[in-house]
Structure formats: C-alpha cells, structure tokens
mmCIF file of C-alpha atoms in Angstrom:
data_model
loop_
_atom_site.group_PDB
_atom_site.id
_atom_site.type_symbol
_atom_site.label_atom_id
_atom_site.label_comp_id
_atom_site.label_asym_id
_atom_site.label_seq_id
_atom_site.Cartn_x
_atom_site.Cartn_y
_atom_site.Cartn_z
ATOM 1 C CA GLU E 174 0.000 0.000 0.000
ATOM 2 C CA ASP E 175 1.298 3.438 -0.946
ATOM 3 C CA LYS E 176 2.130 5.663 2.037
ATOM 4 C CA VAL E 177 2.995 9.325 2.420
ATOM 5 C CA VAL E 178 3.898 10.412 5.951
ATOM 6 C CA GLN E 179 4.461 13.957 7.111
ATOM 7 C CA SER E 180 6.115 15.159 10.281
ATOM 8 C CA PRO E 181 5.690 16.848 12.600
ATOM 9 C CA LEU E 182 1.894 16.802 12.820
ATOM 10 C CA SER E 183 1.922 20.348 14.145
ATOM 11 C CA LEU E 184 4.427 23.026 14.924
ATOM 12 C CA VAL E 185 4.313 26.355 16.752
ATOM 13 C CA VAL E 186 7.080 28.874 16.147
ATOM 14 C CA HIS E 187 7.654 32.616 16.482
ATOM 15 C CA GLU E 188 8.074 35.084 13.677
ATOM 16 C CA GLY E 189 11.589 35.026 12.318
ATOM 17 C CA ASP E 190 12.191 31.360 13.118
ATOM 18 C CA THR E 191 13.218 28.845 10.479
ATOM 19 C CA VAL E 192 11.172 25.669 10.109
ATOM 20 C CA THR E 193 11.725 22.368 8.315
ATOM 21 C CA LEU E 194 8.798 20.178 7.386
ATOM 22 C CA ASN E 195 9.328 16.556 6.458
ATOM 23 C CA CYS E 196 7.651 14.207 4.028
ATOM 24 C CA SER E 197 8.600 10.561 3.552
ATOM 25 C CA TYR E 198 7.012 8.147 1.127
ATOM 26 C CA GLU E 199 6.783 4.493 0.257
ATOM 27 C CA VAL E 200 5.110 4.158 -3.115
ATOM 28 C CA THR E 201 5.362 2.215 -6.324
ATOM 29 C CA ASN E 202 5.598 3.984 -9.649
ATOM 30 C CA PHE E 203 6.808 7.300 -8.170
ATOM 31 C CA ARG E 204 6.688 10.214 -10.582
ATOM 32 C CA SER E 205 6.762 13.437 -8.603
ATOM 33 C CA LEU E 206 6.416 14.954 -5.153
ATOM 34 C CA LEU E 207 4.343 18.073 -4.626
ATOM 35 C CA TRP E 208 3.940 20.542 -1.772
ATOM 36 C CA TYR E 209 0.749 22.512 -1.159
ATOM 37 C CA LYS E 210 -0.217 25.207 1.349
ATOM 38 C CA GLN E 211 -3.768 25.135 2.724
ATOM 39 C CA GLU E 212 -4.841 28.182 4.705
ATOM 40 C CA LYS E 213 -8.599 27.918 4.884
ATOM 41 C CA LYS E 214 -10.090 26.184 1.917
ATOM 42 C CA ALA E 215 -8.357 25.386 -1.352
ATOM 43 C CA PRO E 216 -4.806 24.010 -1.186
ATOM 44 C CA THR E 217 -2.493 26.186 -3.259
ATOM 45 C CA PHE E 218 0.422 24.730 -5.146
ATOM 46 C CA LEU E 219 3.953 25.476 -3.936
ATOM 47 C CA PHE E 220 6.457 23.133 -5.563
ATOM 48 C CA MET E 221 6.756 20.035 -7.696
ATOM 49 C CA LEU E 222 9.912 17.963 -7.430
ATOM 50 C CA THR E 223 10.895 15.177 -9.778
ATOM 51 C CA SER E 224 14.680 14.957 -9.503
ATOM 52 C CA SER E 225 16.891 14.307 -6.488
ATOM 53 C CA GLY E 226 19.144 17.013 -5.112
ATOM 54 C CA ILE E 227 17.749 19.934 -7.081
ATOM 55 C CA GLU E 228 16.469 22.618 -4.741
ATOM 56 C CA LYS E 229 13.433 24.603 -5.715
ATOM 57 C CA LYS E 230 13.012 28.061 -4.213
ATOM 58 C CA SER E 231 10.272 30.626 -4.054
ATOM 59 C CA GLY E 232 10.979 33.594 -1.822
ATOM 60 C CA ARG E 233 11.513 32.340 1.717
ATOM 61 C CA LEU E 234 10.379 28.809 0.867
ATOM 62 C CA SER E 235 12.546 26.067 -0.560
ATOM 63 C CA SER E 236 12.249 22.338 -1.048
ATOM 64 C CA ILE E 237 14.396 19.415 -2.032
ATOM 65 C CA LEU E 238 13.831 15.755 -2.850
ATOM 66 C CA ASP E 239 15.923 12.676 -2.038
ATOM 67 C CA LYS E 240 14.738 9.787 -4.188
ATOM 68 C CA LYS E 241 17.244 7.381 -2.682
ATOM 69 C CA GLU E 242 16.115 7.903 0.906
ATOM 70 C CA LEU E 243 12.513 8.581 -0.211
ATOM 71 C CA PHE E 244 11.856 11.892 1.458
ATOM 72 C CA SER E 245 11.491 15.584 0.869
ATOM 73 C CA ILE E 246 11.807 18.633 3.083
ATOM 74 C CA LEU E 247 10.155 22.009 2.890
ATOM 75 C CA ASN E 248 12.088 24.858 4.507
ATOM 76 C CA ILE E 249 10.664 28.218 5.455
ATOM 77 C CA ILE E 250 13.121 30.865 6.637
ATOM 78 C CA ALA E 251 12.266 34.062 8.503
ATOM 79 C CA THR E 252 8.715 32.857 9.113
ATOM 80 C CA GLN E 253 5.833 35.320 9.160
ATOM 81 C CA THR E 254 2.335 35.023 10.607
ATOM 82 C CA GLY E 255 1.045 34.663 7.059
ATOM 83 C CA ASP E 256 2.911 31.370 6.802
ATOM 84 C CA SER E 257 0.466 29.849 9.291
ATOM 85 C CA ALA E 258 -1.319 27.069 7.418
ATOM 86 C CA VAL E 259 -1.483 23.338 6.878
ATOM 87 C CA TYR E 260 1.286 22.174 4.550
ATOM 88 C CA LEU E 261 0.436 19.130 2.479
ATOM 89 C CA CYS E 262 2.815 16.797 0.727
ATOM 90 C CA ALA E 263 1.586 14.624 -2.150
ATOM 91 C CA VAL E 264 3.102 12.011 -4.428
ATOM 92 C CA GLY E 265 2.179 11.690 -8.088
ATOM 93 C CA PHE E 266 2.310 8.487 -10.077
ATOM 94 C CA TYR E 267 2.813 7.313 -13.618
ATOM 95 C CA ASP E 268 -0.770 6.559 -14.563
ATOM 96 C CA ALA E 269 -3.423 7.885 -16.902
ATOM 97 C CA GLY E 270 -5.247 9.667 -14.104
ATOM 98 C CA ASN E 271 -2.280 11.765 -12.915
ATOM 99 C CA MET E 272 -3.438 10.996 -9.374
ATOM 100 C CA LEU E 273 -1.966 12.313 -6.141
ATOM 101 C CA THR E 274 -1.696 10.544 -2.800
ATOM 102 C CA PHE E 275 -1.512 12.995 0.095
ATOM 103 C CA GLY E 276 0.129 12.855 3.478
ATOM 104 C CA GLY E 277 -1.717 13.890 6.611
ATOM 105 C CA GLY E 278 -0.314 17.420 6.583
ATOM 106 C CA THR E 279 1.681 19.530 9.018
ATOM 107 C CA ARG E 280 -0.150 22.344 10.797
ATOM 108 C CA LEU E 281 2.179 25.322 11.234
ATOM 109 C CA MET E 282 1.316 28.206 13.510
ATOM 110 C CA VAL E 283 3.570 31.258 13.495
ATOM 111 C CA LYS E 284 3.108 33.538 16.494
ATOM 112 C CA PRO E 285 3.953 37.250 16.396
ATOM 113 C CA SER X 279 -6.740 31.479 -17.447
ATOM 114 C CA GLN X 280 -8.239 28.402 -15.885
ATOM 115 C CA THR X 281 -10.687 28.572 -13.013
ATOM 116 C CA ILE X 282 -12.521 25.951 -11.024
ATOM 117 C CA HIS X 283 -15.881 26.523 -9.391
ATOM 118 C CA GLN X 284 -17.324 24.373 -6.670
ATOM 119 C CA TRP X 285 -20.628 24.773 -4.853
ATOM 120 C CA PRO X 286 -22.169 25.017 -2.389
ATOM 121 C CA ALA X 287 -19.527 26.252 0.052
ATOM 122 C CA THR X 288 -21.290 24.789 3.079
ATOM 123 C CA LEU X 289 -24.077 22.290 3.454
ATOM 124 C CA VAL X 290 -25.938 20.803 6.396
ATOM 125 C CA GLN X 291 -27.965 17.730 5.523
ATOM 126 C CA PRO X 292 -29.916 15.207 7.595
ATOM 127 C CA VAL X 293 -28.956 11.552 7.657
ATOM 128 C CA GLY X 294 -30.650 9.655 4.843
ATOM 129 C CA SER X 295 -31.028 12.666 2.560
ATOM 130 C CA PRO X 296 -29.529 12.807 -0.948
ATOM 131 C CA LEU X 297 -26.448 14.798 -1.904
ATOM 132 C CA SER X 298 -25.301 16.569 -5.036
ATOM 133 C CA LEU X 299 -22.111 18.619 -5.168
ATOM 134 C CA GLU X 300 -21.106 20.227 -8.425
ATOM 135 C CA CYS X 301 -17.779 21.296 -9.832
ATOM 136 C CA THR X 302 -17.029 23.018 -13.134
ATOM 137 C CA VAL X 303 -13.773 24.021 -14.749
ATOM 138 C CA GLU X 304 -13.301 26.897 -17.165
ATOM 139 C CA GLY X 305 -10.475 27.804 -19.482
ATOM 140 C CA THR X 306 -9.263 24.311 -20.308
ATOM 141 C CA SER X 307 -10.526 21.291 -22.168
ATOM 142 C CA ASN X 308 -10.304 17.571 -21.508
ATOM 143 C CA PRO X 309 -8.978 17.912 -17.956
ATOM 144 C CA ASN X 310 -8.508 15.161 -15.406
ATOM 145 C CA LEU X 311 -11.056 15.760 -12.649
ATOM 146 C CA TYR X 312 -10.924 14.610 -9.040
ATOM 147 C CA TRP X 313 -13.017 14.511 -5.883
ATOM 148 C CA TYR X 314 -11.124 14.460 -2.575
ATOM 149 C CA ARG X 315 -12.407 14.361 0.987
ATOM 150 C CA GLN X 316 -10.577 15.842 3.939
ATOM 151 C CA ALA X 317 -11.539 14.833 7.469
ATOM 152 C CA ALA X 318 -10.811 17.360 10.217
ATOM 153 C CA GLY X 319 -7.085 17.663 10.839
ATOM 154 C CA ARG X 320 -6.252 15.058 8.217
ATOM 155 C CA GLY X 321 -4.829 14.876 4.719
ATOM 156 C CA LEU X 322 -6.775 14.544 1.493
ATOM 157 C CA GLN X 323 -8.270 11.203 0.497
ATOM 158 C CA LEU X 324 -8.936 10.632 -3.194
ATOM 159 C CA LEU X 325 -12.516 9.470 -3.762
ATOM 160 C CA PHE X 326 -12.987 9.536 -7.535
ATOM 161 C CA TYR X 327 -11.138 10.614 -10.625
ATOM 162 C CA SER X 328 -12.127 10.964 -14.252
ATOM 163 C CA VAL X 329 -10.042 11.132 -17.406
ATOM 164 C CA GLY X 330 -12.989 11.826 -19.719
ATOM 165 C CA ILE X 331 -16.752 12.159 -20.117
ATOM 166 C CA GLY X 332 -18.522 9.213 -18.553
ATOM 167 C CA GLN X 333 -15.237 7.691 -17.302
ATOM 168 C CA ILE X 334 -15.165 7.424 -13.526
ATOM 169 C CA SER X 335 -12.703 5.545 -11.363
ATOM 170 C CA SER X 336 -13.410 4.968 -7.696
ATOM 171 C CA GLU X 337 -10.557 4.775 -5.238
ATOM 172 C CA VAL X 338 -12.470 4.043 -2.063
ATOM 173 C CA PRO X 339 -15.663 1.961 -1.792
ATOM 174 C CA GLN X 340 -18.259 4.058 -0.013
ATOM 175 C CA ASN X 341 -21.676 5.586 0.035
ATOM 176 C CA LEU X 342 -20.867 8.083 -2.712
ATOM 177 C CA SER X 343 -20.855 8.122 -6.501
ATOM 178 C CA ALA X 344 -19.535 10.486 -9.141
ATOM 179 C CA SER X 345 -20.551 11.407 -12.658
ATOM 180 C CA ARG X 346 -19.059 13.463 -15.464
ATOM 181 C CA PRO X 347 -21.886 14.415 -17.822
ATOM 182 C CA GLN X 348 -19.840 17.050 -19.648
ATOM 183 C CA ASP X 349 -16.147 17.557 -20.307
ATOM 184 C CA ARG X 350 -15.680 20.178 -17.594
ATOM 185 C CA GLN X 351 -18.372 19.167 -15.124
ATOM 186 C CA PHE X 352 -17.913 16.730 -12.257
ATOM 187 C CA ILE X 353 -20.675 15.817 -9.811
ATOM 188 C CA LEU X 354 -20.467 14.022 -6.484
ATOM 189 C CA SER X 355 -23.663 12.349 -5.301
ATOM 190 C CA SER X 356 -25.185 10.185 -2.666
ATOM 191 C CA LYS X 357 -28.648 8.645 -2.463
ATOM 192 C CA LYS X 358 -28.648 8.466 1.337
ATOM 193 C CA LEU X 359 -26.124 10.323 3.455
ATOM 194 C CA LEU X 360 -24.504 8.784 6.512
ATOM 195 C CA LEU X 361 -23.044 10.607 9.499
ATOM 196 C CA SER X 362 -19.608 9.402 8.390
ATOM 197 C CA ASP X 363 -19.985 11.323 5.113
ATOM 198 C CA SER X 364 -19.357 14.589 6.954
ATOM 199 C CA GLY X 365 -16.183 16.293 5.867
ATOM 200 C CA PHE X 366 -14.583 18.820 3.594
ATOM 201 C CA TYR X 367 -14.967 17.901 -0.086
ATOM 202 C CA LEU X 368 -12.571 19.292 -2.625
ATOM 203 C CA CYS X 369 -12.806 19.160 -6.389
ATOM 204 C CA ALA X 370 -9.598 19.450 -8.417
ATOM 205 C CA TRP X 371 -8.407 19.349 -12.003
ATOM 206 C CA SER X 372 -5.136 18.700 -13.757
ATOM 207 C CA VAL X 373 -3.879 18.487 -17.291
ATOM 208 C CA LEU X 374 -4.597 15.108 -18.854
ATOM 209 C CA GLY X 375 -1.750 12.714 -18.075
ATOM 210 C CA GLY X 376 1.234 12.720 -20.389
ATOM 211 C CA PRO X 377 5.027 12.591 -20.313
ATOM 212 C CA VAL X 378 5.276 15.542 -17.934
ATOM 213 C CA SER X 379 3.933 15.424 -14.399
ATOM 214 C CA THR X 380 1.599 18.279 -13.576
ATOM 215 C CA GLU X 381 0.088 19.695 -10.445
ATOM 216 C CA ALA X 382 -3.573 19.621 -9.505
ATOM 217 C CA PHE X 383 -5.591 22.808 -8.941
ATOM 218 C CA PHE X 384 -8.269 22.848 -6.287
ATOM 219 C CA GLY X 385 -11.671 24.425 -5.863
ATOM 220 C CA GLN X 386 -12.660 26.206 -2.677
ATOM 221 C CA GLY X 387 -14.306 23.149 -1.194
ATOM 222 C CA THR X 388 -17.662 22.222 0.311
ATOM 223 C CA ARG X 389 -17.946 21.691 4.033
ATOM 224 C CA LEU X 390 -20.622 19.034 4.512
ATOM 225 C CA THR X 391 -22.137 18.329 7.903
ATOM 226 C CA VAL X 392 -24.513 15.407 8.160
ATOM 227 C CA VAL X 393 -26.782 15.678 11.203
#
C-alpha cells in the first residue's frame, strides 16, 4: 500500500524562526512529489519535485527531494504570521489519471 | 486562465437525505477531474477521478458516486447520506496525463455536515 507520511503533525514557532517540514514516502511507480499550502479552503500549489538534489526556491520557501532515501523537506526561513497554514505533501504516479496521494499534513502556527 | 468553481460552500444535511455537489472548470478542455475528501485535521483522500466524459474511477468503496456528464463538469452524489460522510470535499483538475507530471488545482471546497 502506498504511504505518504508527514512530520511533525503540528508546529508552533515565532516570527523570524526557520522551520523544516518533512515528508517521507513508500510508493510504487513514483513520478513526482508536490507541496501545497492550505490556509482555509483550497490548497495552493507550492512546488513540484521530480529529480533528487535539485532545490526549488520561491521567496523564503525552498524544497528538495531525495529519491534514494525517499523523502522531501520544505524549509521556510524568517517565518511570518502569514505562513500559518497546513502544509500538504503529495506524491504523483505514472498513470493515466495523474493521481496524487496525500500525506496527513503539518499544521504550522507562526506567532507574532 | 483556468478557473474551477465548486458549490455550495457549506451544506448541512440530515442523515438519509440525498447529496449533489457540483464542480465546473473553465479555461481548459479535456482535464482530469478529481473529488477528494478531507476529514478534520487530516490529509486529502482521493474518492474519484475521471479522465474523460462518462469515465469514472473509484478509489475508495463508499456511500458516494460520481458522474461526469460534460467535459468540464464533475458531480459528487449520494442517495442516502450517513453521518460518516461529513467532511470537507474538494474538487480538483489537472492536465490530462502525459510525459510531464503536472500539479492539480483545487476548488474552494464544500464543508458538509450530516446531522
């Protein structure tokens, strides 16, 4: 059975802190790993990773994939209160449906 | 640009009543369409996906069904709701599968409470 596991489940930090969110997976037919941010309703896309060791960056957020050890991390530096959200990791597969299997999410709260 | 519409935003239904949630996509053709459910404090569980009109694949056996009567319309239904059907339902679309992996784009969701 395909599994995507995120840790920690929740995290409380103060503005300016740096956080690292983890996502490990055990799946067959791996194609890609995606990160989403969910604040209230619709998850919004952050990154898609397909190759090991290539860091993707967007502002204060960055992510990297290790296909040998089967995990990815999402880093947020200089956190702000607007970073408070649930961060979801998902794995995509080689199949006609382009499906995603999601982890349980990490709830991040950034305090002023 | 592509947009996805999902309604209603919230719904309170009694046990045993029927359900119909609708999702439409604009600005693209022949998308993959998905229904996910998110229980409180949990990740997203894929319920159904569709790669074309009338083509529905079910990932989890349950009290729900899905239909795709038009290319950009996806409907989630139930004949008789159970308490366990409560949750946050999200519709999503992605580009039809090919050599390049693509992300999924989500609607705003429907929060369903079965009472």
